Coordinates of C-alpha atoms in Angstrom, one line a residue:
X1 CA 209.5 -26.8 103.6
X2 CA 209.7 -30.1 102.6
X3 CA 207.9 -31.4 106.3
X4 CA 205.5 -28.8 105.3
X5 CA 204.7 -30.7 102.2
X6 CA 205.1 -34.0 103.4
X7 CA 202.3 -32.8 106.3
X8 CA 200.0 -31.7 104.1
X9 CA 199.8 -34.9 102.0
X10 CA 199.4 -37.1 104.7
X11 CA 196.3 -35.1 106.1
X12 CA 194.8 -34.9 102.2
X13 CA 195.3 -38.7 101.9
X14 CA 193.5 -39.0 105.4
X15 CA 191.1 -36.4 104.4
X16 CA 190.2 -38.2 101.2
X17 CA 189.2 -41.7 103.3
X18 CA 187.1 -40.1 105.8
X19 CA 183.7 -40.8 105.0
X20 CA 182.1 -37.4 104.8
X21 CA 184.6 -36.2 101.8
X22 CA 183.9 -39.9 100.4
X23 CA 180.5 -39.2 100.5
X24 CA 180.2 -36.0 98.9
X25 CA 182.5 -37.5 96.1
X26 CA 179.8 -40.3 95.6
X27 CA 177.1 -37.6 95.4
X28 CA 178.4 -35.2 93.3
X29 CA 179.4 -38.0 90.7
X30 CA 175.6 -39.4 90.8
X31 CA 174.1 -35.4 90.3
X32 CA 176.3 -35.4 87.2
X33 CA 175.6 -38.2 85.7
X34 CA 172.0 -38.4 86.1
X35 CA 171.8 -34.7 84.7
X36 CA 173.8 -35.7 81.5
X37 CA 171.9 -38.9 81.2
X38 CA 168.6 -37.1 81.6
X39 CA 169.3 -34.4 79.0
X40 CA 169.6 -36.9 76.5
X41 CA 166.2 -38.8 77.3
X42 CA 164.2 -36.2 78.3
X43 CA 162.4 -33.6 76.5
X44 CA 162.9 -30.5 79.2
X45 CA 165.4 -28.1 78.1
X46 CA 166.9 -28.3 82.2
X47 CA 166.2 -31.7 84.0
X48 CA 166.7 -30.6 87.5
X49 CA 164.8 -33.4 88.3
X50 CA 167.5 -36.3 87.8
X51 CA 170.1 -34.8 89.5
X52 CA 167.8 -33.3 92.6
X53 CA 167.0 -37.1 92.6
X54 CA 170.4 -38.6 92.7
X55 CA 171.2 -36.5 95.4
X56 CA 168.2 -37.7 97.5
X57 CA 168.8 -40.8 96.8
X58 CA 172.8 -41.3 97.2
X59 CA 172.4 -41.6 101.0
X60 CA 175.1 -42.2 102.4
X61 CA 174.9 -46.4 103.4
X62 CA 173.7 -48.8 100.4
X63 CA 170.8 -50.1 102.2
X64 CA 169.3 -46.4 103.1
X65 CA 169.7 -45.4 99.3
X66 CA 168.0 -49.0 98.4
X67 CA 164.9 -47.6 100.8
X68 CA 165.2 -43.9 100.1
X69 CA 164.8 -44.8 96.3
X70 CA 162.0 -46.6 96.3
X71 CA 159.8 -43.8 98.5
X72 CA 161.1 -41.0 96.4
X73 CA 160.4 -42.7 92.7
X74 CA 156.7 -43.8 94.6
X75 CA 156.4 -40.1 95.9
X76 CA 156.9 -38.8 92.7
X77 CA 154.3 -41.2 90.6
X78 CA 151.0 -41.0 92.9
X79 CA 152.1 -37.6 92.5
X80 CA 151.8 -37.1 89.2
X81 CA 149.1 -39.8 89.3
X82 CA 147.2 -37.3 91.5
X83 CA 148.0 -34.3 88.8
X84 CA 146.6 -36.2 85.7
X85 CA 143.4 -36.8 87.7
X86 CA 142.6 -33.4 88.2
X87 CA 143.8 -32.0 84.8
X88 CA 141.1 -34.1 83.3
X89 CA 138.7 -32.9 85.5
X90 CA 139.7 -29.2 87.0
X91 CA 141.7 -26.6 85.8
X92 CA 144.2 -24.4 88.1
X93 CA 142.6 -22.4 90.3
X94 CA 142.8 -21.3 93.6
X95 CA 140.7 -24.0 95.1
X96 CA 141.8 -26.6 93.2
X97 CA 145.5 -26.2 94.3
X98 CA 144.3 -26.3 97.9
X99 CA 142.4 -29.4 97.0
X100 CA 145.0 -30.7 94.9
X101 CA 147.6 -30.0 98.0
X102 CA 145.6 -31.6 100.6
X103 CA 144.7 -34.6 98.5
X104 CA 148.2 -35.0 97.7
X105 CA 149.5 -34.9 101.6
X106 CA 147.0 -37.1 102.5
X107 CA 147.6 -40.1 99.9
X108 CA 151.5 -39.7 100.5
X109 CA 150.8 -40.3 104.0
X110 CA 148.4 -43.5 102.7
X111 CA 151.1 -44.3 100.8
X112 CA 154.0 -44.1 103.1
X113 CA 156.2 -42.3 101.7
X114 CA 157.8 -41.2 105.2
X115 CA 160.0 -37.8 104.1
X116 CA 159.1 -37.5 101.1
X117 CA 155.0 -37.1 101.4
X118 CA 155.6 -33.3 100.3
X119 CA 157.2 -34.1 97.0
X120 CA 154.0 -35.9 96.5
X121 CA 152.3 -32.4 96.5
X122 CA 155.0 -30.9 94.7
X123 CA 155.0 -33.2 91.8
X124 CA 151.1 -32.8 91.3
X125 CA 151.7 -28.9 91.7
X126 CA 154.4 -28.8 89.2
X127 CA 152.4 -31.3 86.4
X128 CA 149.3 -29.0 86.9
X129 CA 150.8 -25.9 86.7
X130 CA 151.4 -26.2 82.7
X131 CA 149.8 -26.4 79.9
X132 CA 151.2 -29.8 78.2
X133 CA 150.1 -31.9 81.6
X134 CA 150.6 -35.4 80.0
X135 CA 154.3 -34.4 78.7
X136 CA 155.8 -33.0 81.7
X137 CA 154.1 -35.9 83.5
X138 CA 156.3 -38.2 81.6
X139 CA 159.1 -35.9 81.9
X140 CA 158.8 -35.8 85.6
X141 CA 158.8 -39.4 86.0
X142 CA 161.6 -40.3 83.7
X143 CA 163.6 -37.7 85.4
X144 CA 163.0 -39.4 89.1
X145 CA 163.7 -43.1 87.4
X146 CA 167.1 -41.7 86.2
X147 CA 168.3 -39.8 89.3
X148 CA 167.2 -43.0 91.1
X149 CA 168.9 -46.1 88.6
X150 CA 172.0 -44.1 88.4
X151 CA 172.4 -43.5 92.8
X152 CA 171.4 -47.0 92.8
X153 CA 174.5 -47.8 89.9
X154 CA 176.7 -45.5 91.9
X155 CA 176.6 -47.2 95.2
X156 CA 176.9 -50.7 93.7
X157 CA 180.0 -49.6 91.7
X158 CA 181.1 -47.4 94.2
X159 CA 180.8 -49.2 97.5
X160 CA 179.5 -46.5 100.2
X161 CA 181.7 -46.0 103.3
X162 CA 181.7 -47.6 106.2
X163 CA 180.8 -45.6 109.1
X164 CA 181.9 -47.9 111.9
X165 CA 185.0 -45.7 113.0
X166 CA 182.5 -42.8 113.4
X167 CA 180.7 -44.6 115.4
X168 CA 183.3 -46.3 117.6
X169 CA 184.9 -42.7 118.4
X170 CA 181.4 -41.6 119.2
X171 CA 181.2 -44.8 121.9
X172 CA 184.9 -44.0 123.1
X173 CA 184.3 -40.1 123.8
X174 CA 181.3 -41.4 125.6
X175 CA 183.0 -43.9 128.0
X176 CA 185.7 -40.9 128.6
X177 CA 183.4 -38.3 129.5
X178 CA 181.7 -41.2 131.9
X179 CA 185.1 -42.0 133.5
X180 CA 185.4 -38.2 134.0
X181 CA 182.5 -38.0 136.1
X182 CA 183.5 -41.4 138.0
X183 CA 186.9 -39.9 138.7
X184 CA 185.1 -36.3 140.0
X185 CA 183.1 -38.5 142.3
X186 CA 185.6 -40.0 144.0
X187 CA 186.8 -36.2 144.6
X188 CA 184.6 -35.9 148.0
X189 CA 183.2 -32.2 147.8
X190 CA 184.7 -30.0 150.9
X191 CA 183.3 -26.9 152.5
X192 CA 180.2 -24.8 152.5
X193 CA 179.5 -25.1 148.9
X194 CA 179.9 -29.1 148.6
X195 CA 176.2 -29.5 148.4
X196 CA 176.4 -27.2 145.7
X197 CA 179.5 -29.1 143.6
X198 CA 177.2 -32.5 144.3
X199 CA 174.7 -31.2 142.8
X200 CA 176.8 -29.7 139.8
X201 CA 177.7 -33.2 139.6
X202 CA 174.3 -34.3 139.0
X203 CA 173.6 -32.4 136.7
X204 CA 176.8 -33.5 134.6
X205 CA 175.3 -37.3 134.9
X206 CA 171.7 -35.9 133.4
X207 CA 173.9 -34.1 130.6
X208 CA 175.2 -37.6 129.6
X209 CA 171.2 -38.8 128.5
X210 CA 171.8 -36.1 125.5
X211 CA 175.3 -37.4 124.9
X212 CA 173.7 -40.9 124.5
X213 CA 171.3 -39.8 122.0
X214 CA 173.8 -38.6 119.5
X215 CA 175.8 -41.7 120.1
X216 CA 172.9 -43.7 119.0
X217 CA 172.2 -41.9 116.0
X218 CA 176.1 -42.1 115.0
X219 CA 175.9 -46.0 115.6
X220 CA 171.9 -46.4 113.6
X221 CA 174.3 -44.5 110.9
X222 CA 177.2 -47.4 110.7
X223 CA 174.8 -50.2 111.4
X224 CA 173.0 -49.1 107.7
X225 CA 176.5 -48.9 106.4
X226 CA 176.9 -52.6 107.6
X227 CA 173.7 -53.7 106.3
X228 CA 174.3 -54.9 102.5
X229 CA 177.6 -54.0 102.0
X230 CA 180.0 -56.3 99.9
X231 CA 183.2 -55.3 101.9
X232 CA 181.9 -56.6 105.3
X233 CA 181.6 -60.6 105.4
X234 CA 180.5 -59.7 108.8
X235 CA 178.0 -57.4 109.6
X236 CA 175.5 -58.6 111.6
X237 CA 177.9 -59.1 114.6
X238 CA 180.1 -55.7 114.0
X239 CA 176.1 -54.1 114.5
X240 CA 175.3 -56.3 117.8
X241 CA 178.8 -55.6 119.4
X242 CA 178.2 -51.9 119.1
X243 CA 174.6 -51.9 119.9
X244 CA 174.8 -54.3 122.7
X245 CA 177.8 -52.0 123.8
X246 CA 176.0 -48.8 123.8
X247 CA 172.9 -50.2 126.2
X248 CA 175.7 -51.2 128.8
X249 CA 177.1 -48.1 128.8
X250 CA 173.1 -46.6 128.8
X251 CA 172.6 -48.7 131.8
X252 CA 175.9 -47.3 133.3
X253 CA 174.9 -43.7 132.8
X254 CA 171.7 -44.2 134.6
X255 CA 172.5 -46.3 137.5
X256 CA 175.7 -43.5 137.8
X257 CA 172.7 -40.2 137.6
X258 CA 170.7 -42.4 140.4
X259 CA 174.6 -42.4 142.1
X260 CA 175.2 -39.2 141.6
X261 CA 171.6 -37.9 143.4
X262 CA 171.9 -40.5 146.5
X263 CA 175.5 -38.8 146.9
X264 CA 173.4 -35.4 146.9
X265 CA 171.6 -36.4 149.5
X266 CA 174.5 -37.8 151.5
X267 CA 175.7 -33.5 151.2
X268 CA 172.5 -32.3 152.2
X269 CA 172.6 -34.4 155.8
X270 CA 175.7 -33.7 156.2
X271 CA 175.5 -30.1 155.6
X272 CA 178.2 -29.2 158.2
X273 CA 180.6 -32.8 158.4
X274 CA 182.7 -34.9 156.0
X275 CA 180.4 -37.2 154.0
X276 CA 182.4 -39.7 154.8
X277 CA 185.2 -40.5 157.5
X278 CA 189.2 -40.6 155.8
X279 CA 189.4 -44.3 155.4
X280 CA 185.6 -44.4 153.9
X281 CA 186.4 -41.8 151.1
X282 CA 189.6 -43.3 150.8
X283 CA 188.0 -47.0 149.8
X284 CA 185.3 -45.1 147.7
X285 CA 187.6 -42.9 145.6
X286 CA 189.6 -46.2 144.9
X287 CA 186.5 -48.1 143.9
X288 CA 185.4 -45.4 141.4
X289 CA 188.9 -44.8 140.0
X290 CA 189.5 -48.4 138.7
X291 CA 185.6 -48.2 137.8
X292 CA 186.7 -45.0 135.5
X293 CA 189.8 -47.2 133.7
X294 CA 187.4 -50.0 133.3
X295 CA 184.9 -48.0 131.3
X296 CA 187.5 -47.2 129.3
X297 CA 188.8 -50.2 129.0
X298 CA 185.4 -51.6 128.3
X299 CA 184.4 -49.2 125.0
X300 CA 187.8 -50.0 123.8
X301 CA 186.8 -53.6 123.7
X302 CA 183.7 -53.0 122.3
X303 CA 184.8 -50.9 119.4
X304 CA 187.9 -53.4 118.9
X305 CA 186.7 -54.1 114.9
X306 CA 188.5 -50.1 114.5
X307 CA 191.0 -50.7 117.2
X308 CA 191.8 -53.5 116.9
X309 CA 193.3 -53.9 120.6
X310 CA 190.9 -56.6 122.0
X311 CA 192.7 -59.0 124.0
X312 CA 195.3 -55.8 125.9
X313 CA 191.6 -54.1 126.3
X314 CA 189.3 -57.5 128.1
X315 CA 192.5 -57.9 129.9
X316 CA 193.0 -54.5 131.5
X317 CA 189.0 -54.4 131.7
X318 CA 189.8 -57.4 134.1
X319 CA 191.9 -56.2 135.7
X320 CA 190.6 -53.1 136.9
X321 CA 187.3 -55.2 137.6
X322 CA 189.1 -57.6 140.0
X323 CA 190.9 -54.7 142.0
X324 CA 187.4 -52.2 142.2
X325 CA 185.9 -55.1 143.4
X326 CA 188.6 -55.8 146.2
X327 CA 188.3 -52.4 147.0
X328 CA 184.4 -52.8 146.8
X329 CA 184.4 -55.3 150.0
X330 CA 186.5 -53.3 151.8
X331 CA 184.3 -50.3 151.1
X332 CA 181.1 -52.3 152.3
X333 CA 183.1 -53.3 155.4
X334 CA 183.4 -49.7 156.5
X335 CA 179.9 -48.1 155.4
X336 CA 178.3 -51.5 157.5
X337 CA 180.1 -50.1 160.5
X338 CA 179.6 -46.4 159.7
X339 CA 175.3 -47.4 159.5
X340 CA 176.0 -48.8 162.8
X341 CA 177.5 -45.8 164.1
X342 CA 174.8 -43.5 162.4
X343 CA 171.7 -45.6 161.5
X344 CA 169.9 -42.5 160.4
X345 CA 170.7 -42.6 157.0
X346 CA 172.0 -46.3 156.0
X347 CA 169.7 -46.6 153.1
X348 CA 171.3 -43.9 151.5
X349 CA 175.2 -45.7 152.4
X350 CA 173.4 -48.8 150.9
X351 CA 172.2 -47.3 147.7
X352 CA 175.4 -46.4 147.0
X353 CA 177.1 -49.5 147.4
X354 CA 174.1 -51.2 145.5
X355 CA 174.8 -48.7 142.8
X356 CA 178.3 -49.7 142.4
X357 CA 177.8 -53.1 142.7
X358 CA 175.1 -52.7 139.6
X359 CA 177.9 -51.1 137.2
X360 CA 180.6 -53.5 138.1
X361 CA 178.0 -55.9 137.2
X362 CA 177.0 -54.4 134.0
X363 CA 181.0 -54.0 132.7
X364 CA 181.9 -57.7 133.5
X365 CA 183.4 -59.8 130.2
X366 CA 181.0 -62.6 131.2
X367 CA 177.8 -60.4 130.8
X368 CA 178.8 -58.9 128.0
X369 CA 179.3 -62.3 126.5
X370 CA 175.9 -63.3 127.4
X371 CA 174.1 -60.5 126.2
X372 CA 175.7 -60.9 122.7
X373 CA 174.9 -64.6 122.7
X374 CA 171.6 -63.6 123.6
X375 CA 170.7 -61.1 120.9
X376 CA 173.1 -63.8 118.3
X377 CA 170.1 -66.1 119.3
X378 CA 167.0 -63.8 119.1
X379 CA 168.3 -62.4 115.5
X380 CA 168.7 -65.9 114.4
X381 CA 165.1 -66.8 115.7
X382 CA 164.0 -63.7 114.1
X383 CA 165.2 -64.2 110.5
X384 CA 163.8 -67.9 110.7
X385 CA 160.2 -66.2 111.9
X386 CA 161.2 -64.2 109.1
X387 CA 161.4 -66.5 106.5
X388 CA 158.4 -68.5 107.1
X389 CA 155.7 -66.0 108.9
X390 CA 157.5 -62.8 107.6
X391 CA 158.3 -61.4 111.0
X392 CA 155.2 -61.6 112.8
X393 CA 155.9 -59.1 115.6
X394 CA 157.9 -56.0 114.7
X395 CA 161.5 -56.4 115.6
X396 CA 162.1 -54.8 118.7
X397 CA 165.4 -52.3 119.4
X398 CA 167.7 -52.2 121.7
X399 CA 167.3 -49.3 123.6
X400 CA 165.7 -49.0 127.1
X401 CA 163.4 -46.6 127.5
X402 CA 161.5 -48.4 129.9
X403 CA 164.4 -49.1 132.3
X404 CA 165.6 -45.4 131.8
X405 CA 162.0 -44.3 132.8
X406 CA 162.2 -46.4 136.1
X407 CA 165.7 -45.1 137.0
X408 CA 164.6 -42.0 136.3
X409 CA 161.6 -42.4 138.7
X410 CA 164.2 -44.2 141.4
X411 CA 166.4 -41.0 140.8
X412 CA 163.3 -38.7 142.1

């Protein structure tokens, strides 16, 4: 019994610092306060308004609530704006809401408001629907400048959490379900039905474009929480470990699709034989197993701010580099003679070793050093463009959807 206690404690305590149940604490406390503060300044008997507000604008990283408050207070006045304009002017009918509604939508998009260009409509349809226009106008407003001040006073008191750990587990089940598919293709499919398990195989590579996705938005998530934050002295170079992180591994999981289809092809002429002979799979199954520990290895280093296992993770990442690599050459030794033996299809031998040779690249510590220099550089140039032409050319992201596309056209 007393384990049983004991157990439950330790997973409250745990509970209590995750950053969803820190969250909704945060959010709850602003939609409370806000509602008490607005029943005391406002005239309206229930001022949803504040607390709908606070909600809104309590996001859940400082500098998304700094941006989210500014659209939603800015929504809400050209709103009412709107309302005022055609209270002097129309009453409410049926085709004054619809042009009341469509003016509304359009300005809010003039205005960019982003998500919140219907509350522009909404405000204007909620000020004209009564009788005391210029009152409830007021109202409205003062309602949205509560709810607003007080998520703003809420996450400056209560500093908002960081999502960084999210993020880095994100990256790490990433890198494992990558070193899963290294380790299958090693597993040289056997049979009638290998052309089939090559091509299940294939598919499993595409399936990692979707995993990518929601890895990015988990790390766009903990690279707002870094932004502005008091507790991290720091941030800038958390956000460009993790970013520059996540376009290796991008660049990883499309040169291993483009693998995955040139070892398709390998099945489907060699319908009948092995793909390749013993001592061939033998060098190719050890190349991609020490490839699978070093992507491992690899987002462990990355993510070492939450690990916090740097140095035991660059040196096995090494390590395993140094030994695929041996095992590399000696795999290139036997597909040379192999294409000598059967010329017919050495391009396709060669695209695999070229693929290979791309991702063993891609993992080194050296060009992962560079790249982070590189971006340290252009986000040093940028803020100094920043300062004294106010960023002349929008800042450009990470991602690669160009070089996806052209993998993906390589691929077929």
């Amino acid at each position: 019994m007393p384990e049983t206690i004991t157990t439950l404690a330790t997973r409250f305590a745990r509970r209590r610092r995750e950053p969803v149940a820190v969250q909704a604490l945060r959010s709850t406390a602003a939609a409370v306060i806000s509602y008490v503060v607005a029943l005391r300044l406002s005239s309206e008997p229930l001022p949803l308004t504040a607390p709908l507000t606070a909600l809104l604008v309590v996001q859940v990283t400082l500098y998304s609530t700094l941006t989210t408050s500014v659209r939603r207070v800015n929504s809400v006045v050209v709103g009412v704006l709107i309302a005022i304009g055609f209270s002097a002017l129309v009453g409410l009918t049926w085709w004054s809401l619809g042009l009341l509604i469509l003016a509304s939508l359009v300005v809010g998009h003039l205005v960019r408001v982003d998500e919140f260009v219907p509350e522009v409509a909404i405000s204007a349809m909620l000020v004209l629907g009564v009788t005391q226009v210029t009152d409830t106008a007021w109202d409205r407003v003062l309602e949205t400048i509560i709810g607003a001040v007080v998520g703003l006073l809420v996450n400056l008191l209560l500093a908002p959490p960081l999502w960084v750990g999210p993020a880095g587990a994100a990256i790490t089940d990433l890198a494992g379900r990558m070193s899963r598919l290294l380790d299958h293709l090693g597993e040289e499919p056997l049979g009638p039905a290998k052309v089939e398990q090559a091509a299940a195989r294939l598919h499993e590579a595409r399936r990692l474009d979707n995993d990518i996705a929601l890895v990015d938005a988990a790390l766009r998530q903990a690279e707002d929480s870094l932004r502005l934050n008091p507790r991290v002295k720091e941030g800038l170079l958390f956000r460009l470990v993790l970013r520059t992180g996540l376009d290796t591994l991008e660049i990883c999981a499309v040169v291993l699709r483009v693998a995955c289809r040139t070892l398709t092809d390998l099945a489907k002429a060699h319908p009948d034989g092995p793909l390749f002979e013993p001592r061939t799979a033998d060098a190719l199954r050890e190349v991609l197993r020490h490839t699978a520990v070093a992507v491992d290895s690899f987002a462990l280093l990355i993510t070492a701010q939450v690990s916090a296992n740097a140095e035991e993770a660059e040196a096995v990442l090494t390590a395993e580099l140094a030994v695929a690599r041996t095992h590399r050459d000696r795999l290139a030794g036997l597909l040379l003679t192999a294409a000598r033996e059967d010329p017919a299809h050495w391009q396709l031998r060669g695209a695999l070793l070229s693929e290979i040779d791309r991702v063993l690249d891609e993992l080194g510590v050296d060009k992962r050093s560079q790249r982070l220099l590189e971006e340290l550089d252009r986000h040093t140039r940028t803020r100094h463009t920043g300062r004294f032409g106010r960023l002349l050319t929008k800042r450009p992201r990470l991602r690669l959807p160009r070089r996806a596309r052209g993998a993906a056209r390589e691929e077929g």
